[in-house]
CSV table of C-alpha atoms and ligand atoms in Angstrom, one decimal:
chain,number,residue,atom,x,y,z
T,178,MET,CA,-15.5,-5.0,15.7
T,179,LYS,CA,-12.4,-3.3,17.3
T,180,ILE,CA,-9.5,-3.1,14.8
T,181,LEU,CA,-5.9,-2.3,15.5
T,182,VAL,CA,-4.4,-0.5,12.4
T,183,THR,CA,-0.6,-0.2,12.5
T,184,GLY,CA,0.5,2.7,10.2
T,185,GLY,CA,-3.0,4.1,10.4
T,186,ALA,CA,-1.4,7.7,10.1
T,187,GLY,CA,0.2,6.8,6.7
T,188,TYR,CA,-1.2,7.3,3.3
T,189,ILE,CA,-3.1,4.0,2.7
T,190,GLY,CA,-3.5,3.2,6.4
T,191,SER,CA,-5.3,6.5,7.1
T,192,ILE,CA,-7.7,6.2,4.3
T,193,VAL,CA,-8.5,2.6,5.4
T,194,VAL,CA,-9.1,3.9,8.8
T,195,GLU,CA,-11.5,6.5,7.5
T,196,GLN,CA,-13.4,3.9,5.5
T,197,LEU,CA,-13.6,1.5,8.5
T,198,ILE,CA,-15.0,4.2,10.7
T,199,GLU,CA,-17.5,5.2,8.0
T,200,ALA,CA,-18.5,1.5,7.9
T,201,GLY,CA,-19.2,1.6,11.7
T,202,GLU,CA,-16.1,-0.2,13.0
T,203,SER,CA,-14.0,1.0,15.9
T,204,VAL,CA,-10.3,1.6,15.3
T,205,VAL,CA,-7.1,2.0,17.3
T,206,VAL,CA,-4.2,3.5,15.4
T,207,PHE,CA,-0.6,2.6,16.3
T,208,ASP,CA,1.9,4.7,14.4
T,209,ASN,CA,5.4,6.0,15.1
T,210,LEU,CA,4.8,9.1,12.9
T,211,TYR,CA,8.0,8.3,11.0
T,212,GLN,CA,6.2,8.7,7.7
T,213,GLY,CA,2.7,9.2,9.0
T,214,HIS,CA,1.0,12.3,10.1
T,215,ARG,CA,-1.1,12.8,13.3
T,216,ALA,CA,-3.5,15.1,11.3
T,217,ALA,CA,-4.2,12.1,8.9
T,218,VAL,CA,-5.7,10.0,11.7
T,219,HIS,CA,-9.5,10.1,11.8
T,220,PRO,CA,-10.7,12.0,14.8
T,221,ASP,CA,-12.9,9.1,15.8
T,222,ALA,CA,-10.0,6.7,16.0
T,223,ILE,CA,-8.0,6.1,19.2
T,224,PHE,CA,-4.4,7.1,18.4
T,225,VAL,CA,-1.4,5.6,20.2
T,226,GLU,CA,2.0,6.9,19.2
T,227,GLY,CA,4.5,4.0,19.3
T,228,ASP,CA,7.0,1.8,17.6
T,229,LEU,CA,6.6,-1.8,16.6
T,230,ALA,CA,10.2,-2.4,17.5
T,231,ASP,CA,9.3,-1.8,21.1
T,232,ARG,CA,7.9,-5.2,22.1
T,233,ALA,CA,6.7,-4.0,25.5
T,234,ALA,CA,4.8,-1.2,23.9
T,235,VAL,CA,3.1,-3.6,21.5
T,236,ASP,CA,2.0,-6.0,24.2
T,237,ALA,CA,0.8,-3.0,26.3
T,238,LEU,CA,-1.2,-1.9,23.3
T,239,PHE,CA,-3.0,-5.3,23.0
T,240,ASP,CA,-3.5,-5.4,26.8
T,241,GLU,CA,-5.1,-2.0,27.0
T,242,HIS,CA,-7.2,-2.0,23.8
T,243,ARG,CA,-8.1,-5.7,23.3
T,244,PRO,CA,-8.4,-5.5,19.5
T,245,GLU,CA,-10.2,-8.4,17.7
T,246,ALA,CA,-8.4,-7.9,14.4
T,247,VAL,CA,-5.2,-6.3,13.2
T,248,MET,CA,-4.5,-4.5,9.8
T,249,HIS,CA,-0.7,-4.1,9.4
T,250,PHE,CA,0.4,-1.1,7.2
T,251,ALA,CA,3.3,0.2,9.2
T,252,SER,CA,6.3,-0.5,7.1
T,253,HIS,CA,9.2,0.9,5.1
T,254,THR,CA,7.7,0.8,1.6
T,255,LEU,CA,10.1,2.1,-1.0
T,256,VAL,CA,11.5,-0.3,-3.7
T,257,GLY,CA,14.5,2.0,-4.6
T,258,GLU,CA,15.4,2.7,-0.9
T,259,SER,CA,15.4,-1.0,-0.2
T,260,MET,CA,18.0,-1.5,-2.9
T,261,GLU,CA,20.3,1.0,-1.1
T,262,ASN,CA,19.5,0.2,2.5
T,263,PRO,CA,18.4,-3.6,2.5
T,264,PHE,CA,18.7,-4.1,6.2
T,265,ARG,CA,16.0,-1.4,6.9
T,266,TYR,CA,13.7,-3.8,5.0
T,267,LEU,CA,15.1,-7.3,5.7
T,268,GLY,CA,15.6,-6.2,9.3
T,269,GLU,CA,13.1,-3.7,10.5
T,270,ASN,CA,10.1,-4.6,8.3
T,271,VAL,CA,10.6,-8.2,9.3
T,272,THR,CA,11.3,-7.9,13.0
T,273,ASN,CA,8.6,-5.3,13.5
T,274,GLY,CA,6.0,-7.5,11.8
T,275,LEU,CA,7.2,-10.4,13.9
T,276,ASN,CA,6.8,-8.5,17.1
T,277,LEU,CA,3.3,-7.6,16.1
T,278,LEU,CA,2.4,-11.2,15.1
T,279,GLN,CA,3.8,-12.6,18.4
T,280,SER,CA,1.8,-10.1,20.4
T,281,ALA,CA,-1.3,-10.9,18.4
T,282,VAL,CA,-0.8,-14.7,19.1
T,283,ARG,CA,-0.1,-14.1,22.8
T,284,HIS,CA,-3.4,-12.0,23.1
T,285,ASP,CA,-5.4,-14.5,21.1
T,286,VAL,CA,-6.1,-12.3,18.3
T,287,ARG,CA,-6.5,-14.5,15.2
T,288,ARG,CA,-7.6,-12.1,12.5
T,289,PHE,CA,-4.9,-10.3,10.5
T,290,ILE,CA,-4.7,-8.3,7.3
T,291,LEU,CA,-1.3,-7.6,5.7
T,292,SER,CA,-0.5,-4.9,3.3
T,293,SER,CA,1.6,-6.9,0.7
T,294,THR,CA,2.8,-5.7,-2.6
T,295,ALA,CA,3.1,-6.4,-6.4
T,296,ASN,CA,6.9,-6.2,-5.8
T,297,LEU,CA,6.5,-10.0,-5.3
T,298,PHE,CA,6.4,-10.3,-9.1
T,299,ASP,CA,9.7,-9.1,-10.6
T,300,ASP,CA,9.8,-11.4,-13.6
T,301,PRO,CA,6.2,-12.4,-14.3
T,302,GLU,CA,5.6,-15.1,-16.8
T,303,ARG,CA,2.0,-13.9,-17.6
T,304,ILE,CA,0.4,-10.4,-17.7
T,305,PRO,CA,-2.0,-9.7,-16.0
T,306,ILE,CA,-0.4,-11.1,-12.9
T,307,ASP,CA,-2.7,-13.3,-10.9
T,308,GLU,CA,-2.1,-15.2,-7.7
T,309,ALA,CA,-0.8,-18.3,-9.6
T,310,GLU,CA,2.1,-16.3,-10.8
T,311,ARG,CA,5.5,-17.5,-9.3
T,312,ILE,CA,6.8,-15.3,-6.6
T,313,VAL,CA,10.1,-13.5,-7.4
T,314,PRO,CA,10.5,-10.5,-5.0
T,315,GLY,CA,12.0,-7.5,-6.9
T,316,SER,CA,13.8,-6.0,-4.0
T,317,PRO,CA,14.5,-6.4,-0.3
T,318,TYR,CA,11.2,-4.5,0.1
T,319,GLY,CA,9.2,-7.2,-1.7
T,320,GLU,CA,11.2,-10.0,0.0
T,321,SER,CA,10.3,-8.5,3.4
T,322,LYS,CA,6.6,-8.6,2.6
T,323,TYR,CA,7.0,-12.1,1.3
T,324,ILE,CA,8.6,-13.2,4.5
T,325,LEU,CA,5.6,-11.8,6.4
T,326,GLU,CA,3.2,-13.7,4.1
T,327,ARG,CA,5.1,-16.9,4.8
T,328,MET,CA,4.9,-16.3,8.6
T,329,LEU,CA,1.2,-15.8,8.3
T,330,HIS,CA,0.9,-19.1,6.4
T,331,TRP,CA,2.6,-20.9,9.3
T,332,LEU,CA,0.5,-19.2,11.9
T,333,ASP,CA,-2.6,-20.2,10.1
T,334,ARG,CA,-1.4,-23.9,10.1
T,335,ILE,CA,-0.2,-23.8,13.8
T,336,TYR,CA,-2.7,-21.5,15.5
T,337,GLY,CA,-5.5,-21.2,13.2
T,338,PHE,CA,-4.7,-17.7,12.3
T,339,ARG,CA,-7.1,-16.2,9.6
T,340,TYR,CA,-5.4,-13.7,7.4
T,341,ALA,CA,-5.5,-12.0,4.1
T,342,ALA,CA,-2.4,-10.8,2.3
T,343,LEU,CA,-3.5,-8.0,0.0
T,344,ARG,CA,-0.9,-7.3,-2.8
T,345,TYR,CA,-1.4,-3.8,-3.9
T,346,PHE,CA,-0.2,-2.7,-7.3
T,347,ASN,CA,0.1,1.0,-7.4
T,348,ALA,CA,-2.0,2.7,-4.8
T,349,ALA,CA,-3.0,6.3,-5.9
T,350,GLY,CA,-5.6,8.9,-5.5
T,351,ALA,CA,-7.1,10.4,-2.4
T,352,SER,CA,-10.3,10.9,-0.4
T,353,THR,CA,-11.6,14.4,0.2
T,354,GLU,CA,-9.8,14.7,3.5
T,355,ARG,CA,-6.8,12.3,3.1
T,356,GLY,CA,-4.1,12.0,0.5
T,357,GLU,CA,-0.5,11.2,-0.2
T,358,ASP,CA,2.2,13.2,1.7
T,359,HIS,CA,5.5,11.5,1.9
T,360,HIS,CA,8.9,13.0,2.8
T,361,PRO,CA,10.8,12.7,0.6
T,362,GLU,CA,8.2,12.0,-2.0
T,363,THR,CA,9.2,9.4,-4.4
T,364,HIS,CA,5.9,8.3,-6.1
T,365,LEU,CA,5.1,9.4,-9.5
T,366,ILE,CA,1.6,10.9,-9.3
T,367,PRO,CA,2.3,13.2,-6.3
T,368,ILE,CA,5.6,14.2,-7.9
T,369,VAL,CA,3.9,15.0,-11.3
T,370,LEU,CA,1.2,17.0,-9.4
T,371,SER,CA,3.8,18.9,-7.4
T,372,VAL,CA,5.2,20.1,-10.7
T,373,ALA,CA,1.7,21.3,-11.7
T,374,LEU,CA,1.5,23.1,-8.3
T,375,GLY,CA,4.7,24.9,-9.0
T,376,ARG,CA,6.7,23.1,-6.3
T,377,ARG,CA,9.1,21.4,-8.6
T,378,ASP,CA,10.5,22.4,-12.0
T,379,LYS,CA,10.1,19.1,-13.8
T,380,VAL,CA,9.5,15.4,-13.5
T,381,ILE,CA,12.4,13.0,-14.3
T,382,ILE,CA,11.2,9.8,-16.1
T,383,PHE,CA,13.2,6.9,-14.8
T,384,GLY,CA,14.3,5.2,-18.0
T,385,ASP,CA,12.6,5.0,-21.5
T,386,ASP,CA,14.3,2.0,-22.8
T,387,TYR,CA,12.0,-0.6,-21.2
T,388,PRO,CA,10.2,-3.2,-23.5
T,389,THR,CA,6.9,-1.3,-23.3
T,390,ARG,CA,4.8,0.6,-25.8
T,391,ASP,CA,6.6,3.9,-25.3
T,392,GLY,CA,9.7,2.6,-23.4
T,393,THR,CA,8.6,3.8,-20.0
T,394,CYS,CA,7.4,1.5,-17.2
T,395,VAL,CA,3.8,0.3,-17.1
T,396,ARG,CA,2.0,0.2,-13.8
T,397,ASP,CA,-1.5,-0.5,-12.6
T,398,TYR,CA,-2.9,2.4,-10.6
T,399,VAL,CA,-5.6,1.6,-8.1
T,400,HIS,CA,-7.6,4.1,-6.3
T,401,VAL,CA,-6.9,4.1,-2.6
T,402,ILE,CA,-10.6,4.1,-1.7
T,403,ASP,CA,-11.1,1.0,-3.8
T,404,LEU,CA,-8.2,-0.6,-1.9
T,405,ALA,CA,-9.8,0.4,1.4
T,406,GLN,CA,-13.0,-1.3,0.4
T,407,ALA,CA,-11.1,-4.4,-0.4
T,408,HIS,CA,-9.8,-4.5,3.2
T,409,ILE,CA,-13.3,-4.3,4.6
T,410,LEU,CA,-14.4,-7.1,2.4
T,411,ALA,CA,-11.4,-9.2,3.3
T,412,LEU,CA,-11.9,-8.6,7.0
T,413,ARG,CA,-15.5,-9.7,6.8
T,414,ALA,CA,-14.6,-12.8,5.0
T,415,LEU,CA,-11.8,-13.9,7.3
T,416,ASP,CA,-13.9,-16.3,9.3
T,417,ARG,CA,-14.3,-18.3,6.1
T,418,GLY,CA,-10.5,-18.9,5.8
T,419,SER,CA,-7.3,-17.2,4.9
T,420,ARG,CA,-6.6,-15.8,1.5
T,421,VAL,CA,-4.2,-13.9,-0.7
T,422,TYR,CA,-5.3,-11.4,-3.3
T,423,ASN,CA,-3.6,-9.4,-6.1
T,424,LEU,CA,-5.3,-6.0,-6.2
T,425,GLY,CA,-5.3,-3.7,-9.2
T,426,ASN,CA,-7.6,-2.5,-12.0
T,427,GLY,CA,-6.2,-4.8,-14.6
T,428,GLN,CA,-5.2,-1.9,-16.8
T,429,GLY,CA,-1.6,-0.6,-17.2
T,430,PHE,CA,-0.4,2.9,-18.0
T,431,THR,CA,3.1,4.0,-18.9
T,432,VAL,CA,4.9,6.8,-17.0
T,433,LYS,CA,4.5,9.0,-20.1
T,434,GLU,CA,0.7,8.3,-20.2
T,435,VAL,CA,0.5,9.3,-16.5
T,436,VAL,CA,2.3,12.6,-17.1
T,437,GLU,CA,0.1,13.3,-20.2
T,438,THR,CA,-3.1,12.6,-18.3
T,439,ALA,CA,-1.9,15.0,-15.4
T,440,ARG,CA,-1.3,17.6,-18.1
T,441,GLU,CA,-4.8,17.4,-19.3
T,442,ILE,CA,-6.3,17.5,-15.8
T,443,THR,CA,-4.2,20.3,-14.4
T,444,GLY,CA,-3.8,22.4,-17.6
T,445,HIS,CA,-0.2,22.7,-16.7
T,446,PRO,CA,2.6,21.8,-19.2
T,447,ILE,CA,4.4,19.6,-16.6
T,448,PRO,CA,7.9,19.5,-18.2
T,449,ALA,CA,9.4,16.0,-18.1
T,450,GLU,CA,13.0,14.8,-18.9
T,451,VAL,CA,14.2,11.3,-19.3
T,452,GLY,CA,16.8,10.1,-16.8
T,453,PRO,CA,18.4,6.8,-16.0
T,454,ARG,CA,16.5,3.7,-14.8
T,455,ARG,CA,15.8,3.4,-11.1
T,456,PRO,CA,17.3,0.2,-9.7
T,457,GLY,CA,14.6,-2.5,-8.8
T,458,ASP,CA,11.8,-1.2,-11.1
T,459,PRO,CA,10.2,-4.0,-13.2
T,460,ALA,CA,9.1,-3.0,-16.8
T,461,THR,CA,5.4,-4.0,-16.4
T,462,LEU,CA,3.1,-4.7,-13.5
T,463,ILE,CA,-0.6,-5.2,-14.2
T,464,ALA,CA,-2.8,-7.0,-11.8
T,465,GLY,CA,-5.1,-10.0,-12.4
T,466,SER,CA,-7.7,-9.4,-9.7
T,467,ASP,CA,-10.4,-11.8,-10.8
T,468,ARG,CA,-10.0,-13.8,-7.5
T,469,ILE,CA,-11.1,-11.1,-5.2
T,470,ARG,CA,-13.8,-10.0,-7.6
T,471,ARG,CA,-15.2,-13.5,-7.8
T,472,GLU,CA,-14.8,-14.5,-4.2
T,473,LEU,CA,-15.5,-11.3,-2.3
T,474,GLY,CA,-17.4,-9.3,-5.0
T,475,TRP,CA,-14.8,-6.5,-5.0
T,476,GLU,CA,-15.6,-4.0,-7.8
T,477,PRO,CA,-13.4,-0.9,-8.0
T,478,LYS,CA,-15.6,2.2,-8.0
T,479,TYR,CA,-12.9,4.4,-9.5
T,480,PRO,CA,-11.1,2.3,-12.1
T,481,ALA,CA,-10.3,5.2,-14.6
T,482,LEU,CA,-6.8,6.7,-14.3
T,483,ARG,CA,-8.3,10.1,-15.0
T,484,ASP,CA,-10.6,9.9,-11.9
T,485,ILE,CA,-7.7,8.6,-9.7
T,486,ILE,CA,-5.5,11.5,-10.8
T,487,GLU,CA,-8.3,14.0,-10.5
T,488,SER,CA,-8.9,12.9,-6.8
T,489,ALA,CA,-5.3,13.4,-6.1
T,490,TRP,CA,-5.2,16.7,-7.8
T,491,LYS,CA,-8.2,18.0,-5.7
T,492,TRP,CA,-6.5,16.9,-2.5
T,493,HIS,CA,-3.1,18.5,-3.3
T,494,GLN,CA,-4.8,21.7,-4.4
T,495,SER,CA,-6.7,21.8,-1.0
T,496,HIS,CA,-3.5,20.7,0.9
T,497,PRO,CA,-0.7,22.5,-0.9
T,498,ASN,CA,1.6,21.8,2.0
T,499,GLY,CA,0.3,18.3,2.7
T,500,TYR,CA,-0.6,17.7,6.3
T,501,SER,CA,1.9,20.3,7.6
U,71,UFG,N1,8.8,7.2,-11.8
U,71,UFG,C1,9.5,8.1,-12.5
U,71,UFG,N2,9.8,9.3,-12.0
U,71,UFG,C2,9.6,9.6,-10.7
U,71,UFG,C3,8.9,8.7,-9.9
U,71,UFG,C4,8.5,7.4,-10.4
U,71,UFG,O1,9.7,7.8,-13.7
U,71,UFG,O2,10.0,10.7,-10.2
U,71,UFG,C5,8.3,5.9,-12.3
U,71,UFG,C6,9.0,4.7,-11.6
U,71,UFG,O3,10.2,4.4,-12.2
U,71,UFG,C7,7.9,3.7,-11.9
U,71,UFG,C8,6.6,4.4,-12.0
U,71,UFG,O4,7.0,5.8,-12.1
U,71,UFG,O5,8.1,3.1,-13.1
U,71,UFG,C9,5.8,4.3,-10.6
U,71,UFG,O6,6.7,4.6,-9.6
U,71,UFG,P1,6.2,4.8,-8.1
U,71,UFG,O7,7.5,5.2,-7.3
U,71,UFG,O8,5.1,5.7,-8.0
U,71,UFG,O9,5.7,3.4,-7.7
U,71,UFG,P2,6.4,2.0,-7.7
U,71,UFG,O10,5.9,1.2,-8.9
U,71,UFG,O11,7.9,2.0,-7.6
U,71,UFG,O12,6.0,1.3,-6.3
U,71,UFG,C10,4.8,1.2,-5.9
U,71,UFG,C11,4.7,1.2,-4.3
U,71,UFG,C12,5.6,0.1,-3.8
U,71,UFG,C13,5.1,-1.2,-4.4
U,71,UFG,C14,5.0,-1.1,-5.9
U,71,UFG,C15,4.4,-2.3,-6.4
U,71,UFG,O13,5.3,2.4,-3.8
U,71,UFG,O14,5.4,0.0,-2.3
U,71,UFG,O15,4.3,0.0,-6.3
U,71,UFG,O16,4.2,-2.2,-7.8
U,71,UFG,F1,6.0,-2.2,-4.1
């Protein structure tokens, strides 16, 4: 199948592209390289540089490459930034997604996979958080993803769109060739590892007064290769109907536990200092992923935090300057 991957030069997108190609699919990557890296794009993928804000370019992309399915990763993705610059999210994330959906409909493409987020669950009534949990977006970022999920719901009803919305908890880890390289980096694991590499002096822990076992936020870290496999399973199941899945390992680790595990793996003391809370951060996010396990047989290959951090550490050691 020919698959259009927006954001296929970014962290999760590029690793999904790699896994799709290894699974024998053909891939067209569309990316504006705002956060993505040309070097992250698998050499067997067709690469088109462009912006989803440019409707003519998006239409031309569908005209020229005739994809049969779309995976949509291209997005602003930072909870904290969205609390400071809401229109980047409520505006660009939404209108860019809308442009893509309109082009897909116009070109008769009916298969769509959306990168969604655990940031839909700011105030969960039950942990682990399954798909029955009420939706309370935690930030304009989460809201922008929820708006796209709702658009997909209506396109299914009206045009017979078949979609999967995959709500990732905390994507982490790396493949041998591809890993996490954001500018600026805001994510915990790459920041912790950059201290171990001597690129930063210390980690700031954003708040230790949350109602958790050590006062720091609890997150469910899921290996990016396991996320990629979930995309492939979801794509193959689309003809049987649309679906929404929460994706994580079902295990939560505090910020302090992540730092401690990284100390053990790297052998570096990784100094850490407690600072204020970061706006928009919920205390605990742990996924209930029984639905995708049951319906699609998804089984994470790398559920252990140690293996996840180890894979990231190997990548960062072999790419000390990221992709540059
Ligand atoms: N953290 C620190 N110090 C840092 C960086 C992060 O203490 O320097 C903490 C955060 O406060 C949070 C945890 O580490 O408690 C994880 O933070 P990340 O920034 O790595 O990840 P987030 O949980 O904020 O966000 C990630 C994705 C979002 C997604 C969200 C859903 O980046 O796109 O998971 O859970 F919406």
